[in-house]
Short mmCIF file of C-alpha atoms in Angstrom, two decimals:
data_model
loop_
_atom_site.label_atom_id
_atom_site.label_comp_id
_atom_site.label_asym_id
_atom_site.label_seq_id
_atom_site.Cartn_x
_atom_site.Cartn_y
_atom_site.Cartn_z
CA UNK B 1 -15.97 16.82 -11.62
CA UNK B 2 -17.32 17.59 -14.98
CA UNK B 3 -20.63 16.89 -13.85
CA UNK B 4 -20.43 19.11 -10.57
CA UNK B 5 -19.37 22.07 -12.83
CA UNK B 6 -22.41 21.16 -15.33
CA UNK B 7 -24.61 21.22 -11.53
CA UNK B 8 -22.86 24.44 -10.46
CA UNK B 9 -23.67 26.31 -13.87
CA UNK B 10 -27.32 25.11 -13.77
CA UNK B 11 -27.94 25.88 -10.16
CA UNK B 12 -26.60 29.92 -10.82
CA UNK B 13 -28.81 29.47 -14.37
CA UNK B 14 -31.97 28.59 -12.55
CA UNK B 15 -31.05 31.10 -9.19
CA UNK B 16 -30.85 34.06 -11.97
CA UNK B 17 -34.27 33.00 -13.13
CA UNK B 18 -35.37 33.10 -10.45
CA UNK B 19 -34.46 36.62 -9.31
CA UNK B 20 -35.86 37.98 -12.07
CA UNK B 21 -39.27 37.52 -10.48
CA UNK B 22 -38.16 39.72 -7.43
CA UNK B 23 -38.59 43.22 -6.61
CA UNK B 24 -35.48 45.48 -6.45
CA UNK B 25 -35.73 46.35 -2.46
CA UNK B 26 -36.00 42.76 -1.77
CA UNK B 27 -32.55 42.32 -4.23
CA UNK B 28 -30.75 45.15 -2.20
CA UNK B 29 -31.53 44.05 1.04
CA UNK B 30 -29.86 40.26 0.45
CA UNK B 31 -27.10 42.02 -1.48
CA UNK B 32 -26.48 43.89 2.05
CA UNK B 33 -26.99 40.53 4.06
CA UNK B 34 -24.85 38.48 1.56
CA UNK B 35 -21.87 41.24 2.33
CA UNK B 36 -22.13 41.24 5.91
CA UNK B 37 -21.96 37.20 6.13
CA UNK B 38 -18.60 37.77 3.64
CA UNK B 39 -17.68 40.00 6.23
CA UNK B 40 -17.62 37.54 9.33
CA UNK B 41 -16.60 34.80 6.94
CA UNK B 42 -13.44 36.48 5.96
CA UNK B 43 -12.65 37.31 9.63
CA UNK B 44 -12.89 33.23 10.19
CA UNK B 45 -11.64 31.88 7.83
CA UNK B 46 -7.79 33.23 6.51
CA UNK B 47 -7.22 31.80 3.11
CA UNK B 48 -10.27 30.33 1.59
CA UNK B 49 -9.52 26.99 -0.96
CA UNK B 50 -12.13 26.61 -3.60
CA UNK B 51 -12.32 23.70 -5.42
CA UNK B 52 -11.76 23.17 -9.31
CA UNK B 53 -15.64 23.79 -10.60
CA UNK B 54 -15.53 26.67 -7.88
CA UNK B 55 -12.66 28.30 -9.73
CA UNK B 56 -14.55 27.59 -13.31
CA UNK B 57 -17.88 29.33 -11.63
CA UNK B 58 -15.81 32.22 -10.15
CA UNK B 59 -13.61 33.09 -13.23
CA UNK B 60 -17.01 33.32 -16.12
CA UNK B 61 -18.72 35.36 -13.38
CA UNK B 62 -15.96 37.61 -12.64
CA UNK B 63 -16.47 38.91 -16.40
CA UNK B 64 -19.74 40.21 -16.36
CA UNK B 65 -18.84 42.29 -13.13
CA UNK B 66 -17.36 45.70 -13.02
CA UNK B 67 -13.85 46.94 -12.55
CA UNK B 68 -14.35 48.44 -9.13
CA UNK B 69 -16.68 45.20 -7.99
CA UNK B 70 -14.05 42.98 -9.07
CA UNK B 71 -11.78 44.00 -6.01
CA UNK B 72 -14.16 42.91 -3.68
CA UNK B 73 -14.29 39.34 -4.54
CA UNK B 74 -12.71 36.57 -2.39
CA UNK B 75 -9.94 36.54 -4.99
CA UNK B 76 -7.56 38.92 -7.01
CA UNK B 77 -7.66 39.39 -10.78
CA UNK B 78 -4.30 38.25 -10.58
CA UNK B 79 -5.16 34.76 -8.73
CA UNK B 80 -7.48 34.40 -11.61
CA UNK B 81 -4.17 34.60 -13.85
CA UNK B 82 -2.65 32.22 -12.04
CA UNK B 83 -5.40 29.55 -11.87
CA UNK B 84 -5.39 29.49 -16.27
CA UNK B 85 -1.50 29.92 -16.34
CA UNK B 86 -1.59 26.46 -14.03
CA UNK B 87 -4.56 24.80 -15.98
CA UNK B 88 -2.22 25.43 -19.08
CA UNK B 89 0.58 23.80 -17.34
CA UNK B 90 -1.46 20.52 -16.68
CA UNK B 91 -2.85 20.49 -20.03
CA UNK B 92 0.83 20.81 -22.28
CA UNK B 93 3.35 19.21 -19.80
CA UNK B 94 5.29 16.52 -21.29
CA UNK B 95 5.38 13.34 -19.62
CA UNK B 96 9.15 12.06 -20.87
CA UNK B 97 11.78 12.36 -18.81
CA UNK B 98 13.56 15.79 -19.54
CA UNK B 99 17.60 15.98 -20.43
CA UNK B 100 19.34 13.69 -22.48
CA UNK B 101 21.15 10.57 -21.55
CA UNK B 102 24.15 10.42 -19.60
CA UNK B 103 27.56 9.69 -22.17
CA UNK B 104 29.68 6.71 -21.29
CA UNK B 105 32.85 6.58 -19.44
CA UNK B 106 34.35 4.56 -21.79
CA UNK B 107 33.06 6.52 -24.75
CA UNK B 108 34.59 9.95 -22.88
CA UNK B 109 37.49 8.19 -22.17
CA UNK B 110 38.05 7.43 -25.90
CA UNK B 111 37.70 11.12 -27.14
CA UNK B 112 40.00 12.38 -24.68
CA UNK B 113 42.35 9.68 -25.83
CA UNK B 114 41.90 10.76 -29.63
CA UNK B 115 42.33 14.59 -28.74
CA UNK B 116 45.54 13.80 -26.92
CA UNK B 117 47.53 11.58 -29.47
CA UNK B 118 46.23 13.89 -32.45
CA UNK B 119 46.47 17.70 -30.98
CA UNK B 120 45.45 18.84 -34.77
CA UNK B 121 42.11 17.25 -34.85
CA UNK B 122 39.42 19.22 -34.23
CA UNK B 123 35.56 18.21 -33.08
CA UNK B 124 34.35 17.34 -36.70
CA UNK B 125 37.12 15.26 -37.13
CA UNK B 126 37.18 13.77 -34.01
CA UNK B 127 33.07 12.95 -34.52
CA UNK B 128 33.92 11.46 -38.19
CA UNK B 129 36.54 8.97 -36.63
CA UNK B 130 34.08 8.01 -34.03
CA UNK B 131 31.42 7.42 -36.52
CA UNK B 132 33.93 5.32 -37.95
CA UNK B 133 34.38 3.22 -35.03
CA UNK B 134 30.92 3.00 -34.95
CA UNK B 135 29.84 5.57 -32.12
CA UNK B 136 27.17 8.27 -32.66
CA UNK B 137 28.20 11.41 -30.58
CA UNK B 138 27.73 15.29 -31.29
CA UNK B 139 30.07 17.92 -32.38
CA UNK B 140 28.53 19.51 -29.24
CA UNK B 141 28.80 16.87 -27.02
CA UNK B 142 32.56 16.41 -27.82
CA UNK B 143 33.67 19.77 -27.32
CA UNK B 144 31.68 19.67 -23.59
CA UNK B 145 33.66 16.38 -23.17
CA UNK B 146 37.35 18.36 -24.28
CA UNK B 147 36.38 21.34 -22.44
CA UNK B 148 35.73 19.50 -19.30
CA UNK B 149 39.29 17.40 -19.89
CA UNK B 150 41.06 21.09 -20.21
CA UNK B 151 41.83 20.46 -23.79
CA UNK B 152 41.54 23.22 -26.15
CA UNK B 153 40.16 23.73 -29.54
CA UNK B 154 42.26 22.71 -32.97
CA UNK B 155 44.17 26.25 -34.27
CA UNK B 156 41.09 27.97 -35.83
CA UNK B 157 40.43 27.66 -39.64
CA UNK B 158 40.26 30.71 -41.95
CA UNK B 159 36.84 30.79 -41.56
CA UNK B 160 34.76 33.10 -39.13
CA UNK B 161 32.92 31.95 -36.67
CA UNK B 162 29.03 32.01 -36.27
CA UNK B 163 28.90 35.19 -34.04
CA UNK B 164 31.53 37.31 -36.67
CA UNK B 165 29.26 36.10 -39.39
CA UNK B 166 26.02 38.01 -37.66
CA UNK B 167 28.07 40.96 -36.47
CA UNK B 168 29.36 41.96 -39.61
CA UNK B 169 26.41 40.76 -42.35
CA UNK B 170 23.84 42.13 -39.41
CA UNK B 171 22.34 44.46 -42.15
CA UNK B 172 21.47 41.82 -44.55
CA UNK B 173 20.48 38.95 -42.01
CA UNK B 174 16.62 37.83 -41.34
CA UNK B 175 15.58 35.62 -38.67
CA UNK B 176 12.33 34.07 -38.52
CA UNK B 177 10.62 31.75 -36.72
CA UNK B 178 6.82 30.40 -34.83
CA UNK B 179 5.55 31.56 -31.61
CA UNK B 180 2.30 29.70 -30.07
CA UNK B 181 -0.07 31.34 -27.70
CA UNK B 182 -2.50 29.40 -25.60
CA UNK B 183 -6.06 31.09 -25.51
CA UNK B 184 -8.62 31.32 -22.72
CA UNK B 185 -10.14 27.88 -23.98
CA UNK B 186 -7.04 26.14 -23.90
CA UNK B 187 -6.58 26.28 -27.92
CA UNK B 188 -3.15 27.09 -29.04
CA UNK B 189 -2.04 29.79 -32.02
CA UNK B 190 1.18 30.02 -33.77
CA UNK B 191 2.10 33.54 -34.75
CA UNK B 192 5.04 33.72 -37.69
CA UNK B 193 7.04 36.61 -37.01
CA UNK B 194 10.32 37.43 -39.06
CA UNK B 195 12.93 40.07 -37.82
CA UNK B 196 15.59 42.38 -39.13
CA UNK B 197 18.91 41.23 -37.09
CA UNK B 198 20.06 44.85 -37.55
CA UNK B 199 17.36 47.44 -36.20
CA UNK B 200 15.37 44.78 -34.29
CA UNK B 201 12.31 45.44 -36.41
CA UNK B 202 9.99 42.48 -35.94
CA UNK B 203 7.37 41.81 -38.68
CA UNK B 204 4.20 39.32 -37.89
CA UNK B 205 2.52 38.30 -41.31
CA UNK B 206 0.27 36.14 -39.54
CA UNK B 207 -1.58 34.51 -37.15
CA UNK B 208 -3.45 30.93 -37.66
CA UNK B 209 -4.35 27.74 -35.28
CA UNK B 210 -3.32 25.61 -38.13
CA UNK B 211 0.02 26.58 -39.72
CA UNK B 212 0.65 24.75 -43.40
CA UNK B 213 3.38 24.75 -45.38
CA UNK B 214 0.92 26.64 -48.25
CA UNK B 215 0.32 29.06 -45.54
CA UNK B 216 3.55 29.58 -44.76
CA UNK B 217 4.57 30.55 -48.08
CA UNK B 218 1.92 32.78 -48.94
CA UNK B 219 2.76 34.85 -45.59
CA UNK B 220 6.37 34.88 -47.00
CA UNK B 221 5.02 36.21 -50.45
CA UNK B 222 3.29 39.30 -48.29
CA UNK B 223 6.16 39.86 -46.40
CA UNK B 224 8.43 40.59 -49.09
CA UNK B 225 5.70 42.89 -50.90
CA UNK B 226 6.16 45.17 -47.52
CA UNK B 227 9.54 46.07 -47.17
CA UNK B 228 9.25 47.75 -50.76
CA UNK B 229 12.99 48.66 -51.56
CA UNK B 230 14.48 47.46 -48.95
CA UNK B 231 13.68 43.66 -49.82
CA UNK B 232 16.25 43.36 -52.32
CA UNK B 233 18.77 44.18 -49.68
CA UNK B 234 18.49 40.88 -47.32
CA UNK B 235 20.90 38.38 -48.16
CA UNK B 236 20.21 35.58 -45.73
CA UNK B 237 17.30 33.84 -43.90
CA UNK B 238 17.94 32.29 -40.71
CA UNK B 239 15.30 29.65 -39.48
CA UNK B 240 15.12 26.34 -37.89
CA UNK B 241 14.16 22.92 -39.77
CA UNK B 242 10.48 23.05 -38.63
CA UNK B 243 8.30 20.95 -41.44
CA UNK B 244 6.41 24.35 -41.79
CA UNK B 245 9.07 26.07 -43.60
CA UNK B 246 9.08 24.05 -47.21
CA UNK B 247 10.52 24.16 -50.30
CA UNK B 248 7.85 26.38 -51.63
CA UNK B 249 8.87 28.80 -48.78
CA UNK B 250 12.56 29.01 -49.32
CA UNK B 251 11.93 29.52 -53.10
CA UNK B 252 10.33 32.48 -51.91
CA UNK B 253 13.35 34.18 -50.56
CA UNK B 254 15.59 32.22 -53.33
CA UNK B 255 13.58 34.31 -55.65
CA UNK B 256 14.97 37.41 -54.12
CA UNK B 257 18.29 36.65 -53.82
CA UNK B 258 18.63 35.60 -50.34
CA UNK B 259 19.96 32.30 -49.10
CA UNK B 260 18.05 30.48 -46.90
CA UNK B 261 20.21 29.06 -43.44
CA UNK B 262 19.01 26.10 -41.75
CA UNK B 263 20.09 25.95 -38.20
CA UNK B 264 21.42 22.84 -36.58
CA UNK B 265 19.59 20.74 -34.83
CA UNK B 266 18.35 21.38 -31.55
CA UNK B 267 20.77 24.56 -31.32
CA UNK B 268 18.55 27.63 -30.29
CA UNK B 269 21.91 29.92 -30.03
CA UNK B 270 22.21 29.64 -33.36
CA UNK B 271 19.06 31.98 -33.99
CA UNK B 272 19.45 33.44 -30.90
CA UNK B 273 17.81 36.89 -31.50
CA UNK B 274 14.48 35.59 -32.64
CA UNK B 275 14.63 33.33 -29.07
CA UNK B 276 15.26 36.53 -27.46
CA UNK B 277 11.90 37.93 -28.84
CA UNK B 278 9.82 35.17 -27.44
CA UNK B 279 11.65 35.49 -24.13
CA UNK B 280 11.12 39.01 -24.18
CA UNK B 281 7.47 38.86 -25.86
CA UNK B 282 6.29 36.22 -23.07
CA UNK B 283 7.58 38.27 -19.89
CA UNK B 284 6.74 41.73 -20.89
CA UNK B 285 3.08 41.10 -22.67
CA UNK B 286 1.73 37.45 -22.96
CA UNK B 287 2.29 36.36 -19.31
CA UNK B 288 0.07 39.55 -17.75
CA UNK B 289 -3.14 38.65 -20.32
CA UNK B 290 -5.56 36.24 -21.45
CA UNK B 291 -6.05 36.04 -25.03
CA UNK B 292 -9.93 34.74 -25.84
CA UNK B 293 -8.74 33.37 -29.56
CA UNK B 294 -6.90 33.81 -32.51
CA UNK B 295 -8.40 36.95 -33.71
CA UNK B 296 -7.64 38.68 -30.54
CA UNK B 297 -3.73 36.78 -30.97
CA UNK B 298 -3.41 39.10 -33.86
CA UNK B 299 -2.82 42.36 -32.05
CA UNK B 300 -1.01 44.25 -34.25
CA UNK B 301 -0.39 42.89 -37.78
CA UNK B 302 2.77 44.23 -39.84
CA UNK B 303 5.56 45.58 -37.43
CA UNK B 304 5.61 45.35 -33.66
CA UNK B 305 5.88 48.29 -31.94
CA UNK B 306 9.08 50.18 -30.86
CA UNK B 307 9.12 49.68 -27.17
CA UNK B 308 9.91 45.63 -28.17
CA UNK B 309 12.89 46.90 -29.93
CA UNK B 310 16.24 47.42 -29.16
CA UNK B 311 17.57 50.49 -30.54
CA UNK B 312 21.15 49.40 -32.98
CA UNK B 313 23.89 50.87 -31.58
CA UNK B 314 25.12 52.07 -34.85
CA UNK B 315 24.95 55.75 -36.14
CA UNK B 316 21.75 57.16 -37.56
CA UNK B 317 21.61 57.48 -41.67
CA UNK B 318 23.91 58.97 -43.68
CA UNK B 319 23.61 62.44 -45.35
CA UNK B 320 21.64 62.58 -48.30
CA UNK B 321 19.70 59.50 -47.20
CA UNK B 322 15.97 60.27 -47.76
CA UNK B 323 14.06 59.52 -44.75
CA UNK B 324 12.01 56.76 -46.98
CA UNK B 325 14.85 54.75 -47.16
CA UNK B 326 15.87 55.29 -43.64
CA UNK B 327 15.32 52.35 -41.32
CA UNK B 328 12.05 52.32 -39.43
CA UNK B 329 13.32 53.16 -36.33
CA UNK B 330 14.48 56.06 -33.52
CA UNK B 331 18.00 56.87 -33.63
CA UNK B 332 19.67 57.74 -30.42
CA UNK B 333 23.09 59.34 -31.16
CA UNK B 334 25.50 60.72 -28.72
CA UNK B 335 26.23 64.52 -28.31
CA UNK B 336 29.52 65.98 -29.85
CA UNK B 337 31.90 66.63 -26.79
CA UNK B 338 32.96 69.82 -28.10
CA UNK B 339 29.21 71.06 -27.66
CA UNK B 340 29.23 70.23 -24.03
CA UNK B 341 29.64 72.82 -21.64
CA UNK B 342 32.25 72.85 -18.97
CA UNK B 343 33.37 70.01 -16.53
CA UNK B 344 32.52 70.83 -12.78
CA UNK B 345 35.40 70.52 -10.28
CA UNK B 346 36.14 66.89 -9.20
CA UNK B 347 33.66 65.36 -11.99
CA UNK B 348 34.83 62.19 -12.71
CA UNK B 349 32.28 61.26 -15.46
CA UNK B 350 32.42 63.30 -18.76
CA UNK B 351 29.32 65.95 -18.89
CA UNK B 352 28.84 64.85 -22.51
CA UNK B 353 27.94 61.41 -21.48
CA UNK B 354 25.99 62.67 -18.48
CA UNK B 355 24.36 64.83 -21.00
CA UNK B 356 23.70 61.57 -23.69
CA UNK B 357 22.19 59.53 -20.87
CA UNK B 358 19.59 62.08 -20.24
CA UNK B 359 18.52 61.98 -24.00
CA UNK B 360 18.19 58.54 -23.99
CA UNK B 361 16.28 58.02 -20.93
CA UNK B 362 14.03 61.25 -21.82
CA UNK B 363 13.66 59.57 -25.48
CA UNK B 364 12.77 56.15 -24.13
CA UNK B 365 10.37 57.95 -21.85
CA UNK B 366 8.52 59.34 -24.60
CA UNK B 367 8.66 55.79 -26.83
CA UNK B 368 6.91 54.19 -23.96
CA UNK B 369 4.55 57.02 -23.30
CA UNK B 370 3.28 56.92 -27.02
CA UNK B 371 2.87 53.07 -26.64
CA UNK B 372 0.71 53.28 -23.79
CA UNK B 373 -1.80 55.52 -25.13
CA UNK B 374 -2.67 53.60 -28.18
CA UNK B 375 -1.88 50.36 -26.28
CA UNK B 376 -5.48 49.59 -27.17
CA UNK B 377 -4.79 47.26 -30.10
CA UNK B 378 -3.01 44.77 -28.06
#
């Protein structure tokens, strides 16, 4: 197939050189004849089926045509994007079988027996007893076995849950992770981002095709200089166990007084805010674009635009707080009910709620309009 592709490209190049010797009238006549032949073929063939080499030639030559002429091709721009996504899917598909191996029935019965005979044992205690018997089972697997058998967990300890920890300490928590972007030339670049949990503000320190531990630590130092005075207010950093997050990376945040929390193995829910941002970025932006290279993927260094941020539910900054120390996002406050007008006859929804919804919708519309006007850097 590669030989066929090279052959087609050589034929098109020599054909272009032959066109240089013709006059403009001859070229115009040939274009009119070719357009008529294409119209006749479209009436006879409902759906053309080009080969792999034909698709590569069409995708390469479509970039040289003006925007209004691309609509007259036998394929649409959406079809070109679909070809590129299909090519990436074939290249990066994991040949391994998905999913985990099933749990044996005898091990499942043993877990249920230990839980029934010892009602005050938790998941970790059962996991430790099974390890002493020679069975290596994860805590999440034990929890799912007990939930399927209708056995509740042991009495909860005094320590808060992970969800309670994130909600109470959201103002001082950072979440970081890597995001990969596939380019047109089938090259994979990696984007390092750090999110503030409370405000959903995302910082992008850098983009590279070959991330290393030294590069990640250097980007962490540059990141701590960006927030300025707010850098000392972050108490926790949530990250996964990627090998690119080395000891030097943790030392940068530890020197700032930030404690690094590593998520468990194969537990994406432990860093759910970062995973949700990655999914939103792919659905809203990356799935509709073709990235040419590493330079094009670093579309907007620094903070991500407010269109990708979720406005927090907390109220605005307190009185006496300067604008420079406030969080870098817009505040959407609920209007005072005492200042709302009289209710309509038979109205079930308070007028203050309607006014608040209208203000929020108009504020979102202004933010989206501003981002569309400045979308050239994307």
